[in-house]
Short mmCIF file of C-alpha atoms in Angstrom, two decimals:
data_model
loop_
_atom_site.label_atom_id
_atom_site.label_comp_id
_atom_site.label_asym_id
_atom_site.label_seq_id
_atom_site.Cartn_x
_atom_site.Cartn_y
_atom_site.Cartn_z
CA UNK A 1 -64.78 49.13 -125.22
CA UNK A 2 -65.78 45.60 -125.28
CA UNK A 3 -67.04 45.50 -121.93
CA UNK A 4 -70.04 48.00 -122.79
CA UNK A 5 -70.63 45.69 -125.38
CA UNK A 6 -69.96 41.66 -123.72
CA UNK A 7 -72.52 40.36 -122.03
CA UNK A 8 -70.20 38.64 -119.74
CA UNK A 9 -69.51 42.19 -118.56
CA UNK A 10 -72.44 42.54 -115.98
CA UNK A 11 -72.87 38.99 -114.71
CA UNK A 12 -72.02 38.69 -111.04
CA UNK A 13 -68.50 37.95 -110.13
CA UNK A 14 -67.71 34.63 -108.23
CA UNK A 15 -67.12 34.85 -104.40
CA UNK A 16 -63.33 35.42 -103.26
CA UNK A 17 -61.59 32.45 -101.39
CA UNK A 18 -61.23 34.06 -98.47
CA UNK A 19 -65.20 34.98 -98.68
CA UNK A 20 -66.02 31.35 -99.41
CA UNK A 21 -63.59 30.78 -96.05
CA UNK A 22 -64.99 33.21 -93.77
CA UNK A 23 -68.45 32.10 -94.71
CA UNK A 24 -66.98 28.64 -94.01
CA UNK A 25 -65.20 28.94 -90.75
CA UNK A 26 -66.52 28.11 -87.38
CA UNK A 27 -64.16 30.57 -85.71
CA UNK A 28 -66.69 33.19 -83.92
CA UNK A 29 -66.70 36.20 -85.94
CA UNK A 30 -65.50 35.65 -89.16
CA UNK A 31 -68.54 34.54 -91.13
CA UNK A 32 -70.03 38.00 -90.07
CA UNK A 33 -66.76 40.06 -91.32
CA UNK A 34 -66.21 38.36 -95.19
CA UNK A 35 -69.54 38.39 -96.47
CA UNK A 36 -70.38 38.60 -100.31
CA UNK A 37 -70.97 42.65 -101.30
CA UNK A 38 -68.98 46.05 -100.00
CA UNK A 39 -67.99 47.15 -96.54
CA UNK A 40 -70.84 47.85 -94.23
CA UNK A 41 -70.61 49.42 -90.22
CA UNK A 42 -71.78 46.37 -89.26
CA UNK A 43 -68.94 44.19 -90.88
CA UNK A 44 -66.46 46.99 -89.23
CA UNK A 45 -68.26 46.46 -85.88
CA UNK A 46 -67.53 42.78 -86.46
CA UNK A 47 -63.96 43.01 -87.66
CA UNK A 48 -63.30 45.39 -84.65
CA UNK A 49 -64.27 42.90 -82.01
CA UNK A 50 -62.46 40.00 -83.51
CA UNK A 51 -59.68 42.21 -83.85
CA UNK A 52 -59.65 42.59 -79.99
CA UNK A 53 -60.52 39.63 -78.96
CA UNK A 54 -57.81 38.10 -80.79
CA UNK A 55 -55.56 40.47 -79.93
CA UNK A 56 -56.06 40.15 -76.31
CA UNK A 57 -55.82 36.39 -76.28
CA UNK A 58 -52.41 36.44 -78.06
CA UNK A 59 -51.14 38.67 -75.26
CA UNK A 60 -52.62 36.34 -72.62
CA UNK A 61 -50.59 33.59 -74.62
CA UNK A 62 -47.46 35.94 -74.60
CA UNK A 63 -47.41 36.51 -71.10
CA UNK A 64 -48.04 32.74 -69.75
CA UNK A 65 -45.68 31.64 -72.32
CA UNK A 66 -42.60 34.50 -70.99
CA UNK A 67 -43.37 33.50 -67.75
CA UNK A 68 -43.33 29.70 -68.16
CA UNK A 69 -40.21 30.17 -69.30
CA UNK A 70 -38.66 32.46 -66.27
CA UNK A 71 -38.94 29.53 -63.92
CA UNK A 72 -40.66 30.86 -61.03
CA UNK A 73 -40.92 29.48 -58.05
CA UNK A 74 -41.89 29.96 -54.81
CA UNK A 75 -40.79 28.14 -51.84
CA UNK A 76 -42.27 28.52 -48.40
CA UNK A 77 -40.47 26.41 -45.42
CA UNK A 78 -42.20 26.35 -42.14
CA UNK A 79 -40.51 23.80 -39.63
CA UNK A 80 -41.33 23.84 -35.91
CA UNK A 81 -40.11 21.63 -33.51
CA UNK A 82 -42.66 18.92 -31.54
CA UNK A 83 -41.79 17.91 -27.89
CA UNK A 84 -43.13 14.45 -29.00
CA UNK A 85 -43.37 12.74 -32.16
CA UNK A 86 -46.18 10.09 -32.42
CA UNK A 87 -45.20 6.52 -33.94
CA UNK A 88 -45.86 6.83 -37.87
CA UNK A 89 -48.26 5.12 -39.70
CA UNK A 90 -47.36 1.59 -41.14
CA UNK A 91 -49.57 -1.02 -42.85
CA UNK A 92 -47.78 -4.45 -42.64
CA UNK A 93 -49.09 -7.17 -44.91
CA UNK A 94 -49.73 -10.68 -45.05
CA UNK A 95 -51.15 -11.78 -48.76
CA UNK A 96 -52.29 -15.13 -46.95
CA UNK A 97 -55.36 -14.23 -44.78
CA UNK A 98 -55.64 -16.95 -42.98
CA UNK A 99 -53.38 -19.61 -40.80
CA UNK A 100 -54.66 -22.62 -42.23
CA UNK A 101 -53.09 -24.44 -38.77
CA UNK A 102 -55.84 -22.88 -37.18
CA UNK A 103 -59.09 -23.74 -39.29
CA UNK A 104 -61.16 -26.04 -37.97
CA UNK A 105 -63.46 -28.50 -39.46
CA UNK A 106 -66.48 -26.24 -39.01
CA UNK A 107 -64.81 -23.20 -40.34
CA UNK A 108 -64.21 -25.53 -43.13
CA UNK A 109 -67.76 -26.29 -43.81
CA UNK A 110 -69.17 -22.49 -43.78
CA UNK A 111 -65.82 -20.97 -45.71
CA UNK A 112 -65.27 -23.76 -47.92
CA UNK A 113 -66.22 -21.49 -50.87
CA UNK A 114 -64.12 -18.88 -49.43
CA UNK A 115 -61.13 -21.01 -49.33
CA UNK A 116 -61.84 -22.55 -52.59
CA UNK A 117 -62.17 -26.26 -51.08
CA UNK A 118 -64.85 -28.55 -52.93
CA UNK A 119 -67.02 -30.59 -50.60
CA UNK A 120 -65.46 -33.87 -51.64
CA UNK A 121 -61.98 -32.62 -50.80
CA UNK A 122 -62.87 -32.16 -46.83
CA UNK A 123 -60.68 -34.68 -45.77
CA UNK A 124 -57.76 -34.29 -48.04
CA UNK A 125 -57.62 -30.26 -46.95
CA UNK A 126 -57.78 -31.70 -42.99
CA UNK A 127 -55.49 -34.29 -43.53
CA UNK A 128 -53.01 -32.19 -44.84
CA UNK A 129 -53.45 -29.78 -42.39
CA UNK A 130 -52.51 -32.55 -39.46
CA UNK A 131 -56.32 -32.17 -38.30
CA UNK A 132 -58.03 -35.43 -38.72
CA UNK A 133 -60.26 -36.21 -41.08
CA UNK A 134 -62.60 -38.08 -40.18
CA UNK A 135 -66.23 -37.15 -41.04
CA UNK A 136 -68.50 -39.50 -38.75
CA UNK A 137 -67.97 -37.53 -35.58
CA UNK A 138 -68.71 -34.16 -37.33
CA UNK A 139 -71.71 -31.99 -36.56
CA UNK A 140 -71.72 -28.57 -38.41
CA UNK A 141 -72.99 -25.64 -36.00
CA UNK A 142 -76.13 -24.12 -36.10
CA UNK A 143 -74.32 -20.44 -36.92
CA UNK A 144 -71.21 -19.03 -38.16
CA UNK A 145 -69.34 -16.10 -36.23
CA UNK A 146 -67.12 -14.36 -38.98
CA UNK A 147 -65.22 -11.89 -36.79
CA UNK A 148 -64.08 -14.93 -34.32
CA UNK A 149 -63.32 -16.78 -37.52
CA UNK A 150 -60.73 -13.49 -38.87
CA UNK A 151 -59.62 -13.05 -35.54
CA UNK A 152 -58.78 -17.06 -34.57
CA UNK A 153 -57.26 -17.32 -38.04
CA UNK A 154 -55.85 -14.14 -39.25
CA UNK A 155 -51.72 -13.53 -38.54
CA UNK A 156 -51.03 -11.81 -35.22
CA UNK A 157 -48.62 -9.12 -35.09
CA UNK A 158 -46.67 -10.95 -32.72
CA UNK A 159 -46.11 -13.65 -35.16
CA UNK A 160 -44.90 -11.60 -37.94
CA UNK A 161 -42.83 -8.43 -35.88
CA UNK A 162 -39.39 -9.69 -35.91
CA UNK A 163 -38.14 -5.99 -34.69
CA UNK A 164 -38.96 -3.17 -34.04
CA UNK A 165 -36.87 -0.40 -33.50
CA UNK A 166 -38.25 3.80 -33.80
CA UNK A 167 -35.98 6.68 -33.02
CA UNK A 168 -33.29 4.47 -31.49
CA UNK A 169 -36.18 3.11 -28.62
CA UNK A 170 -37.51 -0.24 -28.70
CA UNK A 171 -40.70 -0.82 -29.76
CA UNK A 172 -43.14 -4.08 -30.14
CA UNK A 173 -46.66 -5.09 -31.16
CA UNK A 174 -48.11 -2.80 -28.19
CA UNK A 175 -46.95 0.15 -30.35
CA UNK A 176 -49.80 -1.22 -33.30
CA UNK A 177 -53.24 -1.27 -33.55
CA UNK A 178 -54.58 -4.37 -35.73
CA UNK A 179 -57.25 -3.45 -38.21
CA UNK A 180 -59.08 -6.07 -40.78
CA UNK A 181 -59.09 -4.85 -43.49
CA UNK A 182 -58.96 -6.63 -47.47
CA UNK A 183 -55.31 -6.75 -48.34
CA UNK A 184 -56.06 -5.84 -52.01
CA UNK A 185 -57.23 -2.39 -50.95
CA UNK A 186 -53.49 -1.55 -49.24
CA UNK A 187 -51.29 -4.08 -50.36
CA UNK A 188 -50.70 -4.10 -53.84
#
């Protein structure tokens, strides 16, 4: 026998692949099961509960997967009839925020940054807005009001309903209630 007799005979054999694997993986578990050496209880307690757990979540993945592809659904339909039905919500929009017919000379001076006017272009903007535009009589007020600015300026729902017309009844700008909002946040 030349292995009684070969050195080579006794020195340690290298580690299996799937050793070097397990002891590689990051999968929970399997580092503890393939360990260099024999089979020990607690390698079997190991392999046991990866076993399982695997086991159980391919069933999980059976089942969803069977009934993903049974199509179930479930459809519930209440309807109930109302007496009276209340005028739906409706957001009409105007991208241009203000009339500039209606800006004045003063709203001009506060807003000008607003309305992206320079200073030096006063009376050009007036002038071509049929105002005139001339500066000597002009005295700036002491304070700005912004809500009678929005609401001198801003488009009236009469202005812009052309019809109205809501379960075959008239209706007209009575039937809305104007809120100022920024357009950007609804319209868009």
């Amino acid at each position: 026998h030349l292995c009684k007799t070969s050195p080579s005979c006794f020195s340690p054999r290298p580690p299996s692949d799937i050793t070097v694997f397990g002891a590689n993986c990051t999968l929970h578990g399997l580092s503890h099961i393939f360990l260099p050496g024999g089979v020990t209880l607690r390698r079997l307690l190991w392999a046991a509960a990866f076993s399982t757990s695997l086991s159980i979540f391919l069933l999980q993945v059976a089942d969803r997967v069977i009934e993903y592809y049974q199509y179930p659904h479930v459809t519930i339909l209440d309807e109930m009839d109302s007496p009276e039905m209340y005028f739906p919500a409706i957001t009409l929009c105007n991208y241009n925020s203000f009339r500039k017919s209606q800006i004045r000379r003063n709203d001009l001076f506060w807003m000008a940054g607003l309305l992206g006017v320079e200073q030096g272009d006063f009376d050009d903007f007036m002038a071509a807005l049929g105002q005139p535009s001339d500066n000597t009589k002009f005295f700036p007020s002491k304070s700005f009001n912004m809500l009678e600015f929005v609401q001198r300026t801003s488009h009236s729902i009469e202005e812009m309903l052309l019809d109205c017309k809501y379960r075959g009844k008239d209706c007209g700008p009575e039937n809305f209630t104007t809120v100022s909002i920024s357009t950007k946040d609804f319209c868009s």
